[in-house]
CSV table of C-alpha atoms and ligand atoms in Angstrom, one decimal:
chain,number,residue,atom,x,y,z
A,200,MET,CA,72.6,-10.0,116.5
A,201,PRO,CA,72.0,-8.1,113.3
A,202,LEU,CA,74.5,-8.1,110.5
A,203,LEU,CA,76.8,-5.1,111.2
A,204,PHE,CA,79.3,-3.7,108.7
A,205,GLY,CA,82.5,-1.8,109.1
A,206,THR,CA,82.6,0.4,112.3
A,207,ALA,CA,78.9,-0.2,113.1
A,208,THR,CA,78.2,-1.2,116.7
A,209,PHE,CA,75.9,-0.4,119.6
A,210,ASN,CA,76.8,2.0,122.4
A,211,GLU,CA,75.8,1.9,126.2
A,212,SER,CA,72.6,3.7,125.4
A,213,GLU,CA,71.8,0.8,123.0
A,214,HIS,CA,72.0,3.2,120.0
A,215,LEU,CA,73.5,2.1,116.7
A,216,THR,CA,76.8,4.0,116.2
A,217,ILE,CA,78.7,4.2,112.9
A,218,GLY,CA,82.1,5.8,112.6
A,219,GLY,CA,81.9,6.6,116.3
A,220,CYS,CA,78.8,8.7,115.8
A,221,ASP,CA,75.4,8.0,117.4
A,222,THR,CA,72.9,7.5,114.7
A,223,VAL,CA,70.0,8.6,116.9
A,224,THR,CA,71.7,12.0,117.4
A,225,LEU,CA,72.4,12.2,113.6
A,226,ALA,CA,68.7,11.4,112.9
A,227,GLU,CA,67.6,14.1,115.3
A,228,LYS,CA,69.9,16.6,113.7
A,229,TYR,CA,69.4,15.9,110.0
A,230,GLY,CA,66.0,14.2,110.0
A,231,THR,CA,65.0,10.9,108.4
A,232,PRO,CA,65.3,9.2,106.1
A,233,LEU,CA,69.0,9.7,106.5
A,234,PHE,CA,71.9,8.1,104.6
A,235,ILE,CA,75.0,7.5,106.8
A,236,TYR,CA,78.3,6.5,105.1
A,237,ASP,CA,81.1,4.9,107.1
A,238,VAL,CA,84.1,6.5,105.6
A,239,ALA,CA,86.6,4.1,107.2
A,240,HIS,CA,84.8,1.3,105.5
A,241,ILE,CA,84.9,3.0,102.1
A,242,ARG,CA,88.7,3.5,102.5
A,243,GLU,CA,89.2,-0.1,103.5
A,244,ARG,CA,87.4,-1.4,100.5
A,245,ALA,CA,89.2,1.1,98.1
A,246,ARG,CA,92.5,-0.1,99.6
A,247,GLY,CA,91.5,-3.7,99.2
A,248,PHE,CA,91.6,-3.1,95.4
A,249,LYS,CA,94.3,-0.5,95.1
A,250,GLN,CA,96.9,-1.8,97.6
A,251,THR,CA,96.5,-5.4,96.5
A,252,LEU,CA,97.2,-4.4,92.9
A,253,ASN,CA,100.2,-2.3,94.0
A,254,SER,CA,101.5,-5.1,96.2
A,255,LEU,CA,101.4,-7.5,93.2
A,256,GLY,CA,103.7,-5.1,91.3
A,257,VAL,CA,101.0,-4.6,88.6
A,258,LYS,CA,100.7,-1.3,86.8
A,259,ASN,CA,97.0,-0.5,87.5
A,260,LYS,CA,94.2,1.9,87.8
A,261,VAL,CA,91.2,1.4,90.2
A,262,ILE,CA,88.4,3.4,88.7
A,263,TYR,CA,85.3,3.8,90.9
A,264,ALA,CA,82.0,3.5,89.1
A,265,SER,CA,80.3,6.8,90.0
A,266,LYS,CA,76.9,5.6,89.2
A,267,ALA,CA,76.8,3.6,92.4
A,268,PHE,CA,76.9,6.8,94.4
A,269,CYS,CA,78.6,10.1,93.8
A,270,CYS,CA,78.7,13.6,95.1
A,271,LEU,CA,81.5,16.2,95.7
A,272,ALA,CA,82.5,14.6,99.0
A,273,MET,CA,82.7,11.2,97.5
A,274,TYR,CA,85.0,12.3,94.6
A,275,LYS,CA,87.3,14.1,97.2
A,276,LEU,CA,87.5,10.8,99.1
A,277,LEU,CA,88.4,9.0,95.9
A,278,GLU,CA,91.2,11.4,95.2
A,279,GLU,CA,92.6,10.8,98.7
A,280,GLU,CA,92.6,7.1,98.1
A,281,GLU,CA,94.2,7.5,94.6
A,282,LEU,CA,91.2,6.0,92.8
A,283,GLY,CA,90.0,7.3,89.5
A,284,CYS,CA,86.3,7.4,88.6
A,285,ASP,CA,84.2,6.2,85.7
A,286,VAL,CA,81.4,8.4,84.6
A,287,VAL,CA,78.5,7.8,82.3
A,288,SER,CA,77.2,11.3,81.7
A,289,ALA,CA,78.4,14.9,81.4
A,290,GLY,CA,76.7,15.5,84.8
A,291,GLU,CA,79.0,13.0,86.4
A,292,ILE,CA,82.0,14.6,84.7
A,293,TYR,CA,80.9,18.0,85.9
A,294,THR,CA,80.5,16.9,89.5
A,295,ALA,CA,83.9,15.0,89.5
A,296,ILE,CA,85.7,18.1,88.1
A,297,LYS,CA,84.0,20.5,90.5
A,298,ALA,CA,85.2,18.2,93.3
A,299,GLY,CA,88.7,18.7,92.1
A,300,MET,CA,89.2,15.2,90.5
A,301,SER,CA,91.9,15.3,88.0
A,302,PRO,CA,90.3,14.9,84.5
A,303,GLU,CA,93.1,12.6,83.6
A,304,ASN,CA,91.7,10.1,86.2
A,305,ILE,CA,88.2,10.2,84.7
A,306,GLU,CA,87.0,7.4,82.3
A,307,PHE,CA,83.9,8.0,80.2
A,308,HIS,CA,81.6,5.1,79.6
A,309,GLY,CA,78.1,4.8,78.0
A,310,ASN,CA,76.3,3.2,75.1
A,311,ASN,CA,74.9,6.5,73.8
A,312,LYS,CA,77.1,9.4,74.7
A,313,THR,CA,75.7,12.4,73.0
A,314,LYS,CA,77.7,14.7,70.7
A,315,GLU,CA,77.5,17.4,73.4
A,316,GLU,CA,78.8,15.1,76.1
A,317,LEU,CA,81.7,13.9,74.0
A,318,LEU,CA,82.6,17.5,73.1
A,319,TYR,CA,82.4,18.4,76.8
A,320,ALA,CA,84.6,15.4,77.8
A,321,VAL,CA,87.2,16.3,75.2
A,322,GLU,CA,87.2,20.0,76.2
A,323,GLN,CA,87.6,19.0,79.9
A,324,GLY,CA,90.5,16.7,79.1
A,325,VAL,CA,88.9,13.5,80.3
A,326,GLY,CA,91.7,10.9,80.4
A,327,THR,CA,90.1,8.0,78.7
A,328,ILE,CA,86.9,7.5,76.6
A,329,ILE,CA,85.7,4.0,76.3
A,330,ILE,CA,84.2,3.7,72.9
A,331,ASP,CA,81.1,1.6,72.8
A,332,ASN,CA,79.9,1.5,69.2
A,333,PHE,CA,80.5,2.5,65.6
A,334,TYR,CA,78.5,5.6,65.7
A,335,GLU,CA,80.6,6.8,68.6
A,336,ILE,CA,83.8,6.2,66.7
A,337,GLU,CA,82.6,8.6,64.0
A,338,LEU,CA,81.2,11.2,66.4
A,339,LEU,CA,84.4,11.3,68.5
A,340,SER,CA,86.7,11.2,65.6
A,341,ALA,CA,84.9,14.2,64.0
A,342,ILE,CA,85.1,16.2,67.2
A,343,LEU,CA,88.8,15.5,67.6
A,344,LYS,CA,89.5,16.3,64.0
A,345,GLU,CA,87.7,19.6,64.2
A,346,LYS,CA,89.7,20.5,67.4
A,347,ASN,CA,92.9,19.0,66.0
A,348,GLN,CA,93.3,17.0,69.3
A,349,LYS,CA,94.2,13.4,70.2
A,350,GLN,CA,92.3,11.3,72.7
A,351,HIS,CA,93.2,8.2,74.7
A,352,VAL,CA,90.5,5.6,74.2
A,353,LEU,CA,89.7,2.0,75.0
A,354,PHE,CA,86.9,0.1,73.3
A,355,ARG,CA,84.4,-2.1,75.0
A,356,ILE,CA,84.1,-5.7,74.0
A,357,THR,CA,81.3,-8.1,74.9
A,358,PRO,CA,83.2,-11.3,75.4
A,359,GLY,CA,80.2,-13.5,75.5
A,360,ILE,CA,80.2,-14.2,79.2
A,361,ASN,CA,77.4,-13.4,81.5
A,362,ALA,CA,78.3,-13.6,85.2
A,363,GLU,CA,75.7,-13.1,87.8
A,364,THR,CA,76.1,-13.8,91.5
A,365,HIS,CA,77.1,-17.5,91.7
A,366,ASP,CA,77.4,-18.7,88.1
A,367,TYR,CA,78.4,-17.5,84.8
A,368,ILE,CA,77.0,-18.4,81.4
A,369,LEU,CA,79.1,-18.5,78.3
A,370,THR,CA,76.9,-17.0,75.7
A,371,GLY,CA,74.3,-15.0,77.5
A,372,GLN,CA,76.0,-11.7,77.3
A,373,VAL,CA,76.1,-11.6,73.5
A,374,ASP,CA,72.6,-10.1,73.6
A,375,SER,CA,73.6,-6.8,75.2
A,376,LYS,CA,73.2,-3.2,74.3
A,377,PHE,CA,76.8,-2.5,75.3
A,378,GLY,CA,80.0,-2.9,73.4
A,379,PHE,CA,81.3,-4.6,70.3
A,380,ASP,CA,80.4,-8.2,69.7
A,381,VAL,CA,83.3,-10.6,69.2
A,382,ASN,CA,81.7,-13.6,67.4
A,383,SER,CA,80.2,-11.6,64.5
A,384,GLY,CA,83.5,-9.9,63.8
A,385,GLN,CA,82.4,-6.4,64.9
A,386,ALA,CA,85.1,-6.1,67.5
A,387,THR,CA,87.8,-6.8,65.0
A,388,GLN,CA,86.2,-4.3,62.6
A,389,ALA,CA,86.2,-1.7,65.4
A,390,LEU,CA,89.8,-2.4,66.1
A,391,GLU,CA,90.8,-1.8,62.5
A,392,ARG,CA,88.7,1.4,62.2
A,393,ILE,CA,90.2,2.9,65.5
A,394,LEU,CA,93.8,1.9,64.6
A,395,ALA,CA,93.4,3.7,61.3
A,396,ASP,CA,92.2,6.9,62.9
A,397,ASP,CA,94.7,9.8,63.3
A,398,HIS,CA,93.1,11.2,66.4
A,399,LEU,CA,92.1,8.2,68.4
A,400,VAL,CA,95.0,6.8,70.5
A,401,LEU,CA,94.0,3.2,71.3
A,402,LYS,CA,95.3,2.1,74.7
A,403,GLY,CA,93.4,-1.2,75.0
A,404,VAL,CA,90.2,-2.9,75.6
A,405,HIS,CA,87.4,-3.1,78.2
A,406,CYS,CA,84.9,-5.7,79.3
A,407,HIS,CA,82.3,-5.7,82.1
A,408,ILE,CA,80.6,-9.1,82.6
A,409,GLY,CA,77.9,-8.4,85.1
A,410,SER,CA,77.1,-7.2,88.6
A,411,GLN,CA,76.9,-8.6,92.2
A,412,ILE,CA,79.3,-11.4,91.2
A,413,PHE,CA,80.3,-13.6,94.2
A,414,SER,CA,83.1,-15.7,92.8
A,415,ALA,CA,86.1,-15.4,90.5
A,416,GLU,CA,85.2,-17.9,87.8
A,417,GLY,CA,83.3,-15.6,85.5
A,418,PHE,CA,86.3,-13.1,85.6
A,419,LEU,CA,88.7,-16.0,84.9
A,420,ALA,CA,86.6,-17.1,81.9
A,421,ALA,CA,86.5,-13.5,80.7
A,422,VAL,CA,90.3,-13.1,81.1
A,423,GLU,CA,90.8,-16.2,79.0
A,424,LYS,CA,88.4,-15.1,76.3
A,425,MET,CA,89.9,-11.6,76.2
A,426,LEU,CA,93.4,-12.8,75.9
A,427,THR,CA,92.5,-15.3,73.2
A,428,ILE,CA,91.0,-12.4,71.2
A,429,LEU,CA,94.0,-10.1,71.9
A,430,ASN,CA,96.4,-12.7,70.8
A,431,GLU,CA,94.5,-13.2,67.5
A,432,TRP,CA,94.8,-9.5,67.0
A,433,LYS,CA,98.5,-9.5,67.8
A,434,GLN,CA,99.0,-12.2,65.1
A,435,ALA,CA,96.7,-10.6,62.5
A,436,PHE,CA,97.6,-6.9,63.0
A,437,GLY,CA,100.7,-6.8,65.2
A,438,TYR,CA,98.7,-4.8,67.7
A,439,SER,CA,99.1,-5.4,71.5
A,440,VAL,CA,97.2,-3.6,74.2
A,441,ASP,CA,98.8,-1.4,76.9
A,442,VAL,CA,95.6,-1.7,79.1
A,443,LEU,CA,93.3,-4.5,79.9
A,444,ASN,CA,90.2,-3.2,81.7
A,445,MET,CA,88.2,-6.0,83.3
A,446,GLY,CA,85.3,-3.8,84.6
A,447,GLY,CA,83.5,-4.1,87.9
A,448,GLY,CA,80.7,-6.1,89.3
A,449,PHE,CA,82.4,-7.4,92.5
A,450,GLY,CA,79.7,-8.6,94.9
A,451,VAL,CA,78.7,-7.4,98.3
A,452,GLN,CA,76.7,-8.6,101.3
A,453,TYR,CA,73.1,-7.4,101.6
A,454,THR,CA,71.8,-10.2,103.8
A,455,GLU,CA,73.2,-13.3,105.6
A,456,ALA,CA,72.5,-15.3,102.5
A,457,ASP,CA,75.2,-13.4,100.5
A,458,ASP,CA,78.8,-14.7,100.6
A,459,PRO,CA,81.0,-12.8,98.1
A,460,LEU,CA,84.8,-12.9,97.9
A,461,GLU,CA,86.7,-10.0,99.4
A,462,PRO,CA,88.2,-7.5,97.0
A,463,GLU,CA,91.7,-8.8,97.7
A,464,ALA,CA,90.7,-12.3,96.6
A,465,PHE,CA,89.1,-11.0,93.3
A,466,VAL,CA,92.2,-9.0,92.5
A,467,LYS,CA,94.6,-11.8,93.1
A,468,ALA,CA,92.6,-14.3,91.1
A,469,ILE,CA,92.3,-11.9,88.1
A,470,VAL,CA,96.0,-10.9,88.2
A,471,ASN,CA,97.1,-14.5,88.4
A,472,SER,CA,94.9,-15.5,85.6
A,473,VAL,CA,96.2,-12.6,83.3
A,474,LYS,CA,99.8,-13.6,84.2
A,475,GLY,CA,99.1,-17.2,83.4
A,476,GLN,CA,97.4,-16.4,80.0
A,477,CYS,CA,100.1,-13.9,79.0
A,478,ALA,CA,102.9,-16.4,79.8
A,479,LEU,CA,101.0,-19.1,77.8
A,480,LEU,CA,100.6,-16.9,74.8
A,481,ASP,CA,103.8,-14.9,75.1
A,482,TYR,CA,101.8,-11.7,75.3
A,483,ALA,CA,103.3,-8.6,77.0
A,484,PHE,CA,101.6,-8.2,80.5
A,485,PRO,CA,99.3,-5.2,80.2
A,486,GLU,CA,98.2,-2.7,82.8
A,487,ILE,CA,95.2,-4.0,84.7
A,488,TRP,CA,92.3,-1.6,85.3
A,489,LEU,CA,89.3,-2.4,87.5
A,490,GLU,CA,86.0,-0.6,87.9
A,491,PRO,CA,84.5,-1.5,91.3
A,492,GLY,CA,81.3,0.5,92.1
A,493,ARG,CA,79.0,-1.4,94.5
A,494,SER,CA,81.9,-3.2,96.2
A,495,ILE,CA,83.4,0.1,97.3
A,496,ILE,CA,80.3,1.8,98.6
A,497,ALA,CA,77.4,-0.6,99.3
A,498,GLU,CA,78.2,-1.9,102.7
A,499,ALA,CA,79.4,1.5,103.9
A,500,GLY,CA,75.9,2.9,103.6
A,501,THR,CA,73.1,2.7,106.1
A,502,THR,CA,69.7,4.3,105.9
A,503,ILE,CA,67.9,5.4,109.0
A,504,TYR,CA,64.1,5.7,108.9
A,505,THR,CA,61.5,6.6,111.4
A,506,VAL,CA,58.8,4.1,112.1
A,507,GLY,CA,55.2,5.3,111.6
A,508,SER,CA,51.9,3.4,111.1
A,509,GLU,CA,51.3,-0.3,111.0
A,510,LYS,CA,48.7,-2.6,109.7
A,511,VAL,CA,48.2,-6.2,110.9
A,512,ILE,CA,46.1,-8.5,108.7
A,513,PRO,CA,45.6,-11.5,110.9
A,514,GLU,CA,47.1,-14.7,109.4
A,515,VAL,CA,48.2,-12.7,106.4
A,516,ARG,CA,50.8,-10.1,107.0
A,517,HIS,CA,52.1,-7.5,109.5
A,518,TYR,CA,53.0,-4.3,107.7
A,519,VAL,CA,55.2,-1.6,109.4
A,520,SER,CA,55.6,1.7,107.5
A,521,VAL,CA,58.6,3.9,107.5
A,522,ASP,CA,59.1,7.5,106.4
A,523,GLY,CA,61.0,6.7,103.2
A,524,GLY,CA,60.9,3.8,100.6
A,525,MET,CA,61.1,3.6,96.9
A,526,GLY,CA,62.1,7.3,96.6
A,527,ASP,CA,65.4,6.7,98.4
A,528,ASN,CA,65.8,3.0,97.6
A,529,ILE,CA,64.1,1.7,94.5
A,530,ARG,CA,66.1,-1.5,94.2
A,531,PRO,CA,63.6,-3.8,96.0
A,532,ALA,CA,60.7,-2.5,93.8
A,533,LEU,CA,62.8,-2.4,90.7
A,534,TYR,CA,64.4,-5.9,90.8
A,535,GLY,CA,63.4,-7.6,94.1
A,536,ALA,CA,66.6,-6.7,95.9
A,537,LYS,CA,66.8,-8.1,99.4
A,538,TYR,CA,68.0,-6.1,102.5
A,539,ASP,CA,68.5,-6.6,106.2
A,540,GLY,CA,67.3,-4.2,108.9
A,541,PHE,CA,66.9,-3.7,112.6
A,542,LEU,CA,66.1,-1.2,115.4
A,543,ALA,CA,68.7,1.5,115.7
A,544,ASN,CA,67.5,3.3,118.8
A,545,ARG,CA,67.2,0.4,121.3
A,546,ILE,CA,68.0,-3.2,121.7
A,547,SER,CA,65.0,-5.4,122.2
A,548,ASN,CA,65.0,-8.9,123.6
A,549,GLU,CA,61.3,-9.4,122.8
A,550,GLN,CA,59.9,-12.3,120.9
A,551,GLN,CA,60.4,-11.7,117.2
A,552,SER,CA,57.8,-12.2,114.5
A,553,PRO,CA,57.7,-11.6,110.7
A,554,LYS,CA,57.1,-8.0,109.7
A,555,THR,CA,57.1,-6.4,106.3
A,556,ILE,CA,58.7,-3.0,106.1
A,557,VAL,CA,57.0,-0.8,103.6
A,558,GLY,CA,57.6,2.8,102.4
A,559,LYS,CA,55.2,5.8,102.3
A,560,TYR,CA,54.9,6.0,98.5
A,561,CYS,CA,51.7,5.4,96.6
A,562,GLU,CA,52.6,2.1,95.1
A,563,SER,CA,51.8,-1.4,96.5
A,564,GLY,CA,55.3,-2.4,95.3
A,565,ASP,CA,56.9,0.0,97.7
A,566,VAL,CA,58.2,-2.8,100.0
A,567,LEU,CA,61.7,-2.4,101.5
A,568,ILE,CA,61.9,-5.7,103.3
A,569,LYS,CA,59.4,-8.6,103.1
A,570,ASP,CA,58.7,-10.8,106.2
A,571,ILE,CA,61.8,-10.1,108.3
A,572,GLU,CA,61.9,-11.4,111.9
A,573,LEU,CA,61.7,-8.3,114.2
A,574,PRO,CA,60.5,-7.5,117.7
A,575,THR,CA,57.6,-5.0,118.1
A,576,LEU,CA,58.3,-1.7,116.4
A,577,ARG,CA,56.7,1.4,117.8
A,578,PRO,CA,56.0,4.8,116.2
A,579,GLU,CA,59.1,7.0,116.5
A,580,ASP,CA,61.4,4.1,116.6
A,581,LEU,CA,64.4,4.4,114.3
A,582,PHE,CA,64.8,1.6,111.8
A,583,ALA,CA,68.2,0.9,110.1
A,584,VAL,CA,68.4,-0.7,106.7
A,585,THR,CA,72.0,-1.8,106.1
A,586,SER,CA,74.2,-2.0,103.0
A,587,THR,CA,72.2,0.7,101.2
A,588,GLY,CA,75.3,2.6,100.0
A,589,ALA,CA,75.1,1.6,96.3
A,590,TYR,CA,72.4,2.5,93.8
A,591,GLY,CA,70.3,3.9,96.6
A,592,TYR,CA,70.8,7.7,96.7
A,593,SER,CA,72.1,7.6,93.2
A,594,MET,CA,68.7,6.3,92.0
A,595,ALA,CA,66.7,8.5,94.4
A,596,ASN,CA,63.8,10.4,93.0
A,597,ASN,CA,61.0,12.8,94.0
A,598,TYR,CA,58.1,10.5,93.4
A,599,ASN,CA,55.0,11.9,95.3
A,600,ARG,CA,57.1,15.0,95.8
A,601,ASN,CA,58.9,13.6,98.8
A,602,LEU,CA,62.2,15.2,99.6
A,603,LYS,CA,65.5,13.5,98.9
A,604,PRO,CA,67.2,12.6,102.1
A,605,ALA,CA,70.4,14.1,103.5
A,606,VAL,CA,73.7,12.2,103.3
A,607,VAL,CA,76.2,12.3,106.1
A,608,PHE,CA,79.8,11.0,106.1
A,609,VAL,CA,81.1,9.8,109.5
A,610,GLU,CA,84.6,8.9,110.5
A,611,ASP,CA,86.5,8.7,113.9
A,612,GLY,CA,83.6,10.3,115.8
A,613,HIS,CA,83.3,13.2,113.3
A,614,GLU,CA,80.4,13.8,111.0
A,615,LYS,CA,80.3,15.7,107.7
A,616,LEU,CA,77.2,16.6,105.8
A,617,ALA,CA,77.9,15.4,102.3
A,618,ILE,CA,74.5,16.2,100.7
A,619,ARG,CA,71.9,18.4,102.5
A,620,ARG,CA,68.3,17.3,102.7
A,621,GLU,CA,66.1,18.8,100.0
A,622,THR,CA,63.7,21.5,100.9
A,623,TYR,CA,60.2,22.3,99.5
A,624,GLU,CA,61.8,25.2,97.8
A,625,ASP,CA,64.2,22.9,96.0
A,626,LEU,CA,61.1,20.9,94.9
A,627,ILE,CA,59.6,23.8,93.0
A,628,SER,CA,62.8,25.4,91.9
A,629,LEU,CA,62.5,24.1,88.3
A,630,ASP,CA,58.8,24.7,88.0
A,631,CYS,CA,57.7,27.6,85.8
A,632,GLU,CA,54.4,29.4,86.6
B,850,PLP,C1,78.0,-0.5,86.5
B,850,PLP,C2,79.4,-0.6,85.9
B,850,PLP,C3,80.5,-0.8,86.8
B,850,PLP,C4,80.3,-1.0,88.2
B,850,PLP,O1,79.5,-2.1,88.6
B,850,PLP,P1,79.4,-2.6,90.1
B,850,PLP,O2,78.5,-3.7,90.0
B,850,PLP,O3,78.8,-1.4,90.8
B,850,PLP,O4,80.8,-2.9,90.6
B,850,PLP,C5,81.7,-0.9,86.2
B,850,PLP,N1,81.9,-0.7,84.9
B,850,PLP,C6,80.9,-0.6,84.0
B,850,PLP,C7,81.2,-0.4,82.6
B,850,PLP,C8,79.6,-0.5,84.5
B,850,PLP,O5,78.6,-0.3,83.7
């Protein structure tokens, strides 16, 4: 049995269904490649963070990291689930606001926000700007002074912890392009500079220790480090934070090999750790903000491809090509990401053998899944790649002038087109003759 997420199952016709919708029918209607998002699964994951924090009686914000996947329909869904969003460009701010997201619930991140972007954020009333560096302090301060406006800000600290998947390293993250370094005293310098500013209203601090993290240890180490610093600042400057933002990076399952904690377990571990540290240091318990991206959206997404050509090199490899690839999912080519996949239009009990699923792009590195056990795949078969919801469509591109796929949201037997498929006209719409 393949690894199925959320509402995914097979119906009597042996077709993969998601959200009560037949994926074969959806593929016929919208074409392939096709992204299908299981809305119930997105809601469940969002509630795993939000309701757990609420149930622990913690003042909180759950702020979805837009970069994992965003569009108007996604932002609407976030509003329904009472999540805010984090954005890293004016384009994401624009989309969120167009979708009706309250600007107050938007948090602006990035290591090189431009003057224009900061101005746009201030003018749109973006709730929180997370200051990343000294240049940004001056840029933002000047904009606010000019407009005679105040702005809620956090500032980003690199606590010197690098967590990836199973383990964390205590010093690795010092070498990062993001945030203020603690050890060299830059974070303290930033604190003093921001506190002295008439227009920057400092609400607290932020850290983000990595991505696709499976266990709580890295977060617990980060909490301890952050509170140690915060307590030093309380002693030295009499300053205590209102907000402690612990970032995102909560892991998801791509293949059988992945075994991450559930959102609830991450939340409980982090909150307990903050409570413990605060009690120990006699520090006032702050609001807890979290920024899950991947863990909200990854497993909810499935990509359906149509199978085309194959090439069998005896004793070497069996290639099967599909009609998408690195244009709709660049992660395998970019950093060797692993995925699982299976037939979506029929169940086969045939003998399985290793096949390598490749895309149609003109790059040898355009491999979606290497040597996966599969039955015979025939042209016109539909092939599902699961857990493609994060950093798939959001990193999609038009390499080889292929069209970006459509995105469909499904829930309770209903489908909703969230992003239409590109057309050839779209492709040349920016070209000048
Ligand atoms: C990317 C990012 C996130 C989300 O990371 P995920 O791994 O998708 O959860 C959250 N916060 C910041 C600052 C980020 O850069």
